[in-house]
Amino acid sequence: HKNKNVIMSVQLNRPLKFDIHTHILPKDYPNLKERYGYGGFIQLEHLENGKTNMMKDEDFFREVEPNCFCPHARMADCDRDDVDVQVISTVPVMFSYWAKPEDTLDLCKIINDDIANICKENPDRFVGLGTLPMQAPDLAIQELNRCINELGLAGVEIATHINDWNLDAPELFPIFEECEKLGAALFVHPWDMMSMEKMEDYWLPWLVGMPAETSLAICSMIFGGVFERLPNLKVCFAHGGGSFPGTLQRIEHGFNVRPDLCAIRNQKSPSSYCGKFYCDSLTHDPVMLEHIVNLFGKDKVILGTDYPFPLGELVPGKLIESMDTFDDETKALLLGENCIEFLGLDRKKFIRDVHLASSSSNEDNENNNNDNDNKDSNNSDDNDNDDDDKHSDK
């Protein structure tokens, strides 16, 4: 079944589709309150109706479906939406930077081992990003090396700030330095949003806080000289760069008129760093998507959906594919090629099964190719119609 889908992808002659921004949880893991002796951690409560509740001690956090932890459910969704590879990382609430460092390290190992196992079992469908105990830089560097050198992950996901440290904090610099040395990619995702106490209603921490957090992270790394000191550090910011692209001119103007406040650690302008880092495509808006492509470059924007959560792009790549102003090359870069470059992946690894399947198919069916071609064509048409129906239901 898998080979058939891969062969169909080649017959359709479409670009590879890699989703940089998807979240996953281990289906089962120890009771963390019992394991560490204190609460505040997320546990999963699997229900008989197939749903799962994420619980923070006795408090309900959110409901998730099996595609939040089941790789087979995820692959079924990917087959439906022509997603070749998901880059999987933990749900940010699991970062647990607030906990005791040795406990966060232990939890990171549980999460990272689960991600690595899923990638090992399905190497042509998933690429993994680990999580680190960022509040303890020495432990974070230790786990970073394990993620890259032992588990074979492509990089790590971190938050937009670490407790009281913004990303320009000198305590964090050795972690970024090690990432550059290892060639590990950094995916920066907002969490622990600022001014939460003022945003109790209307889902404002997600709608207002997250975009602001991402701009905070970008500005901290620019003004703090992180990008300047580590020119080969690979960083991608979630949610289209948050509010940074829409407020860059204000940031640039502030840098120009108040260098005494802004140019303390780095004398280069914020706009000069556009094109030095990546962001995902999750903007929900064709005008903003075109803006970030123009701002950062067509080689610096990567398909990202926030799968499997409702605030994400529900049909992966739909906005990119709908852009009349993008030529085929630009669409192919955004849909997959930029992700391959960012993560330093071997492109052949993800098309090897295609060649093997095609070769096997030709050898097995050399005496009745015409009949099978007709059947494959009919099946392809039927599958396309089924996909259209499923997408319209959304």
Coordinates of C-alpha atoms in Angstrom, one line a residue, residues 74-208:
R74 CA -0.5 10.4 11.0
M75 CA 0.7 8.5 8.0
A76 CA -2.9 8.0 6.9
D77 CA -3.5 11.8 7.1
C78 CA -0.2 12.3 5.2
D79 CA -1.3 10.0 2.4
R80 CA -4.6 11.8 2.1
D81 CA -2.9 15.2 1.8
D82 CA 0.2 14.1 -0.2
V83 CA 2.6 14.9 2.6
D84 CA 5.8 12.9 2.1
V85 CA 7.5 13.7 5.4
Q86 CA 6.5 15.1 8.8
V87 CA 9.2 16.7 11.0
I88 CA 7.9 15.8 14.4
S89 CA 8.6 17.6 17.7
T90 CA 7.0 17.6 21.1
V91 CA 4.0 19.7 22.1
P92 CA 5.5 22.9 23.8
V93 CA 3.7 22.4 27.1
M94 CA 6.0 19.4 27.6
F95 CA 9.2 21.7 27.6
S96 CA 8.9 21.8 31.4
Y97 CA 11.7 24.4 31.8
W98 CA 10.1 25.3 35.2
A99 CA 10.9 21.8 36.7
K100 CA 14.0 20.6 38.4
P101 CA 16.7 20.3 35.8
E102 CA 17.4 16.6 36.4
D103 CA 13.7 15.9 36.1
T104 CA 13.4 17.9 32.8
L105 CA 16.4 16.0 31.5
D106 CA 14.7 12.7 32.3
L107 CA 11.5 13.8 30.6
C108 CA 13.4 15.0 27.6
K109 CA 15.0 11.5 27.3
I110 CA 11.6 9.9 27.4
I111 CA 10.2 12.2 24.7
N112 CA 13.4 12.1 22.5
D113 CA 13.6 8.3 22.7
D114 CA 10.0 8.1 21.5
I115 CA 10.5 10.5 18.6
A116 CA 13.7 8.6 17.6
N117 CA 11.9 5.3 17.7
I118 CA 9.1 6.5 15.4
C119 CA 11.6 7.9 13.0
K120 CA 13.6 4.7 13.0
E121 CA 10.6 2.6 12.3
N122 CA 9.4 4.9 9.5
P123 CA 12.6 6.6 8.2
D124 CA 11.0 7.7 4.9
R125 CA 8.0 9.4 6.6
F126 CA 9.3 11.1 9.7
V127 CA 12.3 13.3 10.8
G128 CA 12.7 14.1 14.4
L129 CA 13.5 17.2 16.5
G130 CA 14.4 16.7 20.1
T131 CA 13.7 18.7 23.3
L132 CA 16.3 19.9 25.8
P133 CA 16.4 21.0 29.5
M134 CA 17.3 24.5 28.4
Q135 CA 17.2 25.9 32.0
A136 CA 20.4 23.8 32.6
P137 CA 22.8 24.6 29.7
D138 CA 25.3 21.8 30.6
L139 CA 22.6 19.2 30.7
A140 CA 21.1 20.7 27.5
I141 CA 24.4 20.3 25.7
Q142 CA 24.7 16.8 27.0
E143 CA 21.2 15.8 25.7
L144 CA 21.8 17.8 22.4
N145 CA 24.8 15.6 21.6
R146 CA 22.8 12.4 22.4
C147 CA 20.0 13.6 20.1
I148 CA 22.3 14.2 17.2
N149 CA 25.0 11.6 17.6
E150 CA 23.1 8.7 19.1
L151 CA 19.4 9.1 18.3
G152 CA 20.0 10.5 14.8
L153 CA 17.6 13.5 15.2
A154 CA 18.0 16.5 12.9
G155 CA 17.9 19.1 15.5
V156 CA 15.9 20.4 18.5
E157 CA 12.8 22.5 19.2
I158 CA 13.1 25.2 21.9
A159 CA 10.9 27.9 23.3
T160 CA 11.0 31.6 22.5
H161 CA 12.4 32.3 26.0
I162 CA 13.6 30.1 28.8
N163 CA 12.1 31.1 32.1
D164 CA 13.6 34.5 32.8
W165 CA 16.2 34.3 30.0
N166 CA 15.5 35.7 26.5
L167 CA 17.4 33.9 23.7
D168 CA 20.3 36.5 23.9
A169 CA 21.1 35.4 27.4
P170 CA 24.8 34.6 27.8
E171 CA 23.9 31.4 29.6
L172 CA 22.2 30.0 26.5
F173 CA 25.0 30.9 24.0
P174 CA 27.0 27.7 24.6
I175 CA 24.0 25.7 23.6
F176 CA 23.6 27.6 20.3
E177 CA 27.4 27.3 19.8
E178 CA 27.1 23.5 20.1
C179 CA 24.2 23.5 17.7
E180 CA 26.3 25.3 15.1
K181 CA 29.2 22.9 15.7
L182 CA 27.0 19.8 15.3
G183 CA 25.0 21.2 12.4
A184 CA 21.8 20.8 14.5
A185 CA 18.8 22.8 13.4
L186 CA 16.9 24.9 15.9
F187 CA 13.1 25.2 15.6
V188 CA 11.9 28.0 17.8
H189 CA 8.3 27.7 19.0
P190 CA 6.5 30.1 21.3
W191 CA 5.4 29.0 24.8
D192 CA 5.0 30.4 28.3
M193 CA 3.5 33.5 26.6
M194 CA 4.1 36.9 28.0
S195 CA 1.4 38.7 30.1
M196 CA -0.7 35.6 30.4
E197 CA -2.4 37.2 33.5
K198 CA -3.8 39.9 31.2
M199 CA -5.0 37.5 28.5
E200 CA -7.4 35.1 30.3
D201 CA -10.2 35.4 27.7
Y202 CA -10.7 34.9 24.0
W203 CA -7.7 32.5 23.5
L204 CA -5.5 35.6 23.5
P205 CA -2.3 33.9 24.6
W206 CA -2.4 31.9 21.4
L207 CA -3.7 34.7 19.1
V208 CA -1.7 37.6 20.5

